[in-house]
Amino acid sequence: MNCKAAQQRLSAYVDRELTPDEQFALRAHLSECTQCREEEQELRVVKALLGRTLTPEPSPDFAERLVAQLRQEQRPIAHVPFSRRWMPALGYGVAAAAAMLLTLAYINPSRKAGANRDLSNMPNVAFEVQRDQTFRSSGDPLGGAPVLSAVYGR
Amino acid sequence: MFLLAARERPRANGNRQALFESLTRDSYRQAYGLAFRLTGNAAEAEDLVQESFLRAYRFFHRYDESLPFTSWLYRIMTNTHIDLIRRKGRLKTTSLSLEGPEGSATWDLPTAESSPEQRLIEASMEEPVQKALLSMTAEFRTAVLLADVEGMAYEEVAEIMGTSVGTVRSRIHRGRKQIREHLLKHSPKAYKRYQDEL
């Protein structure tokens, strides 16, 4: 193993994430290479520094504000007028067209469908989106693809 | 059988809401810590946490309970973070909410293992580290935080970021090097003091 290959694996080595073969080859290289050993040490310093950072705490009332906001979200759908919930600036017609386009966008397989396999069910999303009618954000939070910006040409 | 199922459904919905609220209370603190590290200030951290939990709630019917809730939430938070950056533009790097003699009043107390001198040195690195984090791309910052601050294995980081272990490996490695370069450039004395103290 040369220095270039060794250095690419150093972080994984520090994290014990190398395969046994990689680890064996890297250890052999490290026993003979001061430069790579120094690089390994520098990575350990950064890793330790990050691990020892203090945890930022939220303000004391944050939990209650968060829960209050979630409870607002849980209000029954029937109480809120359709036009105000879907898109404030749009009328019913455009909102219906948007819903249809959203459905089509979800049915088309996205590039990331493979990566999402474990954490999302792509085929069911279209119907759930239509049924939910609470979907305001600009993309599938589990897929990371901004669907609405594509629809509105942003 | 059908009547029984129909009667149970409204109650099940109420239970889901109560379940989600309970999960929220259990996880919001840790989520806030990560959100602060991702955004660098309290206001944006709160925004990120609130938006993430809202999206998590809206998609709660898709949560698979065999997975840990925080993994699923962090997946949403990671995507939301990138989404909010796209919407709002660059992150604010000028205002870091660090006040007080050793850092922010909102920081957790350090662990008892460090000596007072060590704690001072560590505290002096808080702001430089956060600035270094903010100078990176969201992808690198997220990978390094999940591995080194949240202590996750590469496979879990890959699951959360929706990418391969190989990509995670590369992002963590390059991310750490970027942090080191930033610290050497902007806080060389503090960084050297920290290295010597280790």
Coordinates of C-alpha atoms in Angstrom, one line a residue:
Chain A
M1 CA 0.0 0.0 0.0
N2 CA 1.4 3.4 -1.0
C3 CA 1.0 6.7 0.9
K4 CA -1.9 7.9 -1.2
A5 CA -4.0 4.8 -0.6
A6 CA -3.0 4.7 3.0
Q7 CA -4.0 8.3 3.7
Q8 CA -7.4 7.8 2.1
R9 CA -8.1 5.1 4.6
L10 CA -6.7 6.8 7.7
S11 CA -10.0 8.2 9.0
A12 CA -11.7 4.9 8.6
Y13 CA -8.8 3.3 10.4
V14 CA -9.1 5.7 13.3
D15 CA -12.8 4.9 13.4
R16 CA -12.2 1.1 13.2
E17 CA -14.3 1.0 10.0
L18 CA -11.7 -0.7 7.7
T19 CA -12.1 -4.3 6.5
P20 CA -9.7 -6.8 8.1
D21 CA -7.6 -6.9 4.9
E22 CA -7.5 -3.1 4.6
Q23 CA -6.5 -2.8 8.3
F24 CA -3.7 -5.4 7.9
A25 CA -2.3 -3.6 4.8
L26 CA -2.5 -0.2 6.4
R27 CA -0.8 -1.3 9.6
A28 CA 2.0 -2.7 7.6
H29 CA 2.4 0.6 5.9
L30 CA 2.2 2.7 9.1
S31 CA 4.9 0.7 10.7
E32 CA 7.3 1.9 8.0
C33 CA 6.0 5.5 7.2
T34 CA 6.4 8.3 9.7
Q35 CA 4.5 10.8 7.5
C36 CA 1.4 8.7 7.5
R37 CA 1.7 8.0 11.2
E38 CA 1.8 11.8 11.8
E39 CA -1.2 12.2 9.6
E40 CA -3.0 9.5 11.6
Q41 CA -2.2 11.4 14.8
E42 CA -3.5 14.6 13.4
L43 CA -6.8 13.0 12.5
R44 CA -7.1 11.6 16.1
V45 CA -6.6 15.1 17.4
V46 CA -9.5 16.5 15.3
K47 CA -11.7 13.5 16.2
A48 CA -11.0 13.9 19.9
L49 CA -11.6 17.7 19.7
L50 CA -15.1 17.2 18.1
G51 CA -15.9 14.5 20.6
R52 CA -15.2 16.7 23.5
T53 CA -17.3 19.7 22.4
L54 CA -20.0 20.7 24.8
T55 CA -23.6 20.0 23.9
P56 CA -25.5 23.2 23.2
E57 CA -28.7 23.3 25.3
P58 CA -32.0 24.8 24.1
S59 CA -33.7 27.6 26.0
P60 CA -35.8 26.3 29.0
D61 CA -39.2 27.0 27.2
F62 CA -38.2 25.4 23.9
A63 CA -39.8 22.0 24.6
E64 CA -43.2 23.6 25.4
R65 CA -43.0 25.8 22.3
L66 CA -42.1 22.8 20.2
V67 CA -45.0 20.7 21.5
A68 CA -47.4 23.5 21.2
Q69 CA -46.5 23.9 17.5
L70 CA -47.0 20.2 17.0
R71 CA -50.4 20.3 18.6
Q72 CA -51.4 23.0 16.3
E73 CA -50.5 20.7 13.5
Q74 CA -52.7 18.0 14.9
R75 CA -55.9 20.1 14.6
P76 CA -58.5 18.3 12.5
I77 CA -58.3 19.1 8.8
A78 CA -62.1 20.0 8.5
H79 CA -61.6 23.2 10.6
V80 CA -59.3 24.8 8.2
P81 CA -60.5 26.2 4.8
F82 CA -59.0 24.3 1.9
S83 CA -57.6 27.4 0.0
R84 CA -55.7 28.7 3.1
R85 CA -54.2 25.3 3.9
W86 CA -52.9 24.3 0.5
M87 CA -51.3 27.4 -1.1
P88 CA -52.3 30.9 0.3
A89 CA -51.7 32.6 -3.0
L90 CA -53.4 30.1 -5.3
G91 CA -57.0 29.3 -6.1
Y92 CA -58.6 25.9 -6.1
G93 CA -57.9 25.3 -9.8
V94 CA -54.2 25.9 -9.6
A95 CA -54.0 23.9 -6.4
A96 CA -55.7 21.0 -8.0
A97 CA -53.3 21.1 -10.9
A98 CA -50.4 21.3 -8.5
A99 CA -51.6 18.3 -6.7
M100 CA -51.8 16.4 -10.0
L101 CA -48.3 17.5 -10.9
L102 CA -47.0 16.5 -7.5
T103 CA -48.5 13.1 -7.9
L104 CA -46.9 12.7 -11.3
A105 CA -43.5 13.8 -9.9
Y106 CA -43.6 11.3 -7.2
I107 CA -44.6 8.4 -9.4
N108 CA -41.6 9.1 -11.7
P109 CA -38.7 7.3 -10.1
S110 CA -36.2 9.7 -8.7
R111 CA -32.4 9.3 -8.8
K112 CA -32.3 8.7 -5.1
A113 CA -34.9 6.0 -5.1
G114 CA -32.3 3.3 -4.5
A115 CA -30.8 5.0 -1.5
N116 CA -34.2 5.6 0.0
R117 CA -35.2 2.0 -0.1
D118 CA -34.9 1.4 3.6
L119 CA -36.4 4.6 5.0
S120 CA -39.2 5.4 2.6
N121 CA -41.9 3.8 0.5
M122 CA -41.8 5.7 -2.8
P123 CA -44.8 4.1 -4.6
N124 CA -47.2 4.9 -1.8
V125 CA -46.2 8.5 -1.3
A126 CA -48.3 10.0 -4.2
F127 CA -51.5 8.8 -2.7
E128 CA -50.5 9.7 0.8
V129 CA -49.7 13.2 -0.3
Q130 CA -53.0 13.7 -2.0
R131 CA -54.8 12.2 1.0
D132 CA -52.9 14.1 3.6
Q133 CA -53.4 17.6 2.3
T134 CA -51.1 18.8 5.0
F135 CA -48.0 18.7 2.8
R136 CA -46.6 22.2 2.6
S137 CA -42.9 21.7 2.6
S138 CA -40.9 21.9 -0.6
G139 CA -39.9 18.2 -0.9
D140 CA -40.1 14.7 0.4
P141 CA -38.2 14.9 3.7
L142 CA -37.2 11.3 3.4
G143 CA -35.9 11.7 -0.2
G144 CA -34.4 15.1 -0.2
A145 CA -35.6 16.0 -3.7
P146 CA -37.2 19.4 -3.9
V147 CA -40.4 18.5 -5.9
L148 CA -42.3 21.8 -5.7
S149 CA -39.4 23.9 -7.0
A150 CA -39.3 21.6 -10.0
V151 CA -43.1 22.1 -10.5
Y152 CA -42.8 25.9 -10.3
G153 CA -39.7 26.1 -12.4
R154 CA -37.6 27.7 -9.7
Chain B
M1 CA -64.3 -7.9 12.7
F2 CA -64.8 -4.9 10.3
L3 CA -66.8 -3.0 12.9
L4 CA -64.1 -3.6 15.5
A5 CA -61.5 -2.2 13.2
A6 CA -63.6 0.9 12.4
R7 CA -64.1 1.7 16.0
E8 CA -60.4 1.3 16.9
R9 CA -59.1 3.6 14.2
P10 CA -59.9 7.0 15.8
R11 CA -58.4 5.9 19.1
A12 CA -55.3 4.5 17.3
N13 CA -54.9 8.0 15.7
G14 CA -55.0 9.6 19.1
N15 CA -52.4 7.1 20.4
R16 CA -50.2 7.9 17.5
Q17 CA -50.3 11.6 18.3
A18 CA -49.5 10.9 22.0
L19 CA -46.7 8.5 20.9
F20 CA -45.2 11.2 18.6
E21 CA -45.3 13.7 21.4
S22 CA -43.6 11.4 23.8
L23 CA -40.9 10.6 21.2
T24 CA -40.5 14.4 20.7
R25 CA -40.0 15.0 24.4
D26 CA -37.4 12.2 24.6
S27 CA -35.4 13.3 21.5
Y28 CA -35.6 17.1 21.2
R29 CA -32.6 17.9 23.3
Q30 CA -30.2 15.7 21.3
A31 CA -31.8 17.0 18.1
Y32 CA -31.2 20.6 19.2
G33 CA -27.6 19.8 19.9
L34 CA -27.1 18.5 16.4
A35 CA -29.1 21.4 14.9
F36 CA -27.0 23.9 16.7
R37 CA -23.8 22.4 15.3
L38 CA -25.3 22.3 11.8
T39 CA -26.4 26.0 11.9
G40 CA -24.1 27.7 14.4
N41 CA -26.7 29.8 16.2
A42 CA -29.7 29.3 18.5
A43 CA -32.4 30.9 16.3
E44 CA -31.6 28.8 13.2
A45 CA -31.2 25.7 15.4
E46 CA -34.7 26.2 16.8
D47 CA -36.1 26.7 13.2
L48 CA -34.4 23.5 12.1
V49 CA -35.6 21.4 15.0
Q50 CA -39.2 22.7 14.7
E51 CA -39.3 22.2 10.9
S52 CA -37.8 18.7 11.2
F53 CA -40.3 17.6 13.9
L54 CA -43.2 19.0 11.9
R55 CA -42.1 17.1 8.8
A56 CA -41.5 14.0 10.9
Y57 CA -45.0 14.3 12.3
R58 CA -46.6 14.8 8.8
F59 CA -44.8 11.6 7.6
F60 CA -45.1 9.7 10.9
H61 CA -47.4 7.1 9.2
R62 CA -44.3 6.1 7.2
Y63 CA -42.1 5.6 10.2
D64 CA -41.0 2.0 10.6
E65 CA -40.8 1.3 14.3
S66 CA -38.1 -1.3 13.9
L67 CA -35.7 1.7 13.3
P68 CA -34.6 4.0 16.1
F69 CA -36.6 7.2 16.0
T70 CA -33.5 9.4 16.2
S71 CA -32.1 7.8 13.0
W72 CA -35.3 8.5 11.2
L73 CA -35.6 12.0 12.6
Y74 CA -31.9 12.8 11.8
R75 CA -32.6 11.7 8.2
I76 CA -35.3 14.3 8.0
M77 CA -33.2 16.9 9.8
T78 CA -30.3 16.4 7.4
N79 CA -32.5 16.9 4.4
T80 CA -34.3 19.8 6.0
H81 CA -31.0 21.5 6.8
I82 CA -30.0 21.3 3.1
D83 CA -33.5 22.4 2.1
L84 CA -33.4 25.5 4.4
I85 CA -30.0 26.5 3.1
R86 CA -31.3 26.4 -0.4
R87 CA -34.3 28.5 0.6
K88 CA -32.5 31.0 2.8
G89 CA -29.1 31.2 1.1
R90 CA -25.8 31.0 2.9
L91 CA -25.7 30.3 6.6
K92 CA -25.0 33.3 8.9
T93 CA -21.4 32.8 9.9
T94 CA -20.9 36.2 11.7
S95 CA -23.3 35.8 14.6
L96 CA -22.4 32.9 16.9
S97 CA -24.4 32.9 20.1
L98 CA -21.5 32.6 22.4
E99 CA -21.5 34.8 25.4
G100 CA -20.3 34.6 29.0
P101 CA -16.8 34.1 30.5
E102 CA -16.2 30.6 29.1
G103 CA -18.7 30.5 26.3
S104 CA -22.4 30.6 25.9
A105 CA -24.7 30.5 28.9
T106 CA -26.7 27.9 27.1
W107 CA -23.8 25.4 26.9
D108 CA -24.1 22.2 28.9
L109 CA -21.7 21.9 31.9
P110 CA -18.5 20.1 30.9
T111 CA -17.9 16.6 32.3
A112 CA -16.1 16.3 35.6
E113 CA -13.2 14.3 34.1
S114 CA -11.5 17.4 32.8
S115 CA -9.4 19.6 35.0
P116 CA -10.2 23.3 35.2
E117 CA -7.2 24.1 32.9
Q118 CA -8.4 21.5 30.4
R119 CA -11.9 22.8 30.6
L120 CA -10.7 26.3 29.8
I121 CA -8.7 25.1 26.8
E122 CA -11.6 23.0 25.6
A123 CA -13.9 26.0 26.0
S124 CA -11.6 28.2 24.0
M125 CA -11.9 25.8 21.1
E126 CA -15.7 25.9 21.0
E127 CA -16.0 28.9 18.8
P128 CA -13.1 28.1 16.4
V129 CA -14.5 24.6 15.9
Q130 CA -18.0 25.9 15.2
K131 CA -16.6 28.4 12.7
A132 CA -14.7 25.6 11.0
L133 CA -17.8 23.5 10.8
L134 CA -19.8 26.4 9.2
S135 CA -17.1 26.9 6.6
M136 CA -17.7 23.4 5.2
T137 CA -20.4 22.2 2.9
A138 CA -23.5 20.8 4.6
E139 CA -22.6 17.3 3.4
F140 CA -19.2 17.3 5.0
R141 CA -20.4 19.0 8.2
T142 CA -23.2 16.5 8.6
A143 CA -21.0 13.5 8.1
V144 CA -18.4 14.7 10.6
L145 CA -20.9 15.7 13.2
L146 CA -22.8 12.4 13.0
A147 CA -19.6 10.3 13.3
D148 CA -17.6 12.4 15.8
V149 CA -20.2 14.2 17.9
E150 CA -23.1 11.8 17.7
G151 CA -20.7 8.8 17.7
M152 CA -22.4 6.9 15.0
A153 CA -21.0 4.1 12.9
Y154 CA -20.4 4.7 9.2
E155 CA -23.3 2.4 8.2
E156 CA -25.7 4.4 10.3
V157 CA -24.4 7.7 9.0
A158 CA -24.9 6.3 5.4
E159 CA -28.4 5.3 6.2
I160 CA -29.2 8.8 7.6
M161 CA -27.6 10.7 4.7
G162 CA -29.0 8.4 2.1
T163 CA -25.7 7.5 0.6
S164 CA -23.0 4.8 0.5
V165 CA -20.5 3.9 3.2
G166 CA -17.7 4.7 0.8
T167 CA -19.1 8.3 0.3
V168 CA -19.4 8.6 4.1
R169 CA -15.8 7.5 4.5
S170 CA -14.6 10.1 2.1
R171 CA -16.8 12.9 3.5
I172 CA -15.6 12.3 7.1
H173 CA -11.9 12.1 6.0
R174 CA -12.0 15.3 3.9
G175 CA -14.2 17.0 6.5
R176 CA -11.8 16.4 9.3
K177 CA -8.9 17.6 7.2
Q178 CA -10.8 20.8 6.4
I179 CA -11.5 21.4 10.0
R180 CA -7.9 21.0 10.8
E181 CA -6.8 23.4 8.1
H182 CA -9.3 26.0 9.2
L183 CA -8.2 25.8 12.8
L184 CA -4.5 26.0 11.8
K185 CA -5.3 29.0 9.7
H186 CA -7.6 31.0 12.0
S187 CA -6.7 29.8 15.5
P188 CA -3.2 28.4 15.4
K189 CA -2.3 29.2 19.0
A190 CA -5.4 27.9 20.6
Y191 CA -5.2 24.7 18.4
K192 CA -1.5 24.2 19.4
R193 CA -2.4 24.6 23.1
Y194 CA -5.1 22.0 22.7
Q195 CA -2.8 19.6 20.9
D196 CA -0.2 19.9 23.7
E197 CA -2.8 19.4 26.4
L198 CA -4.0 16.1 24.9

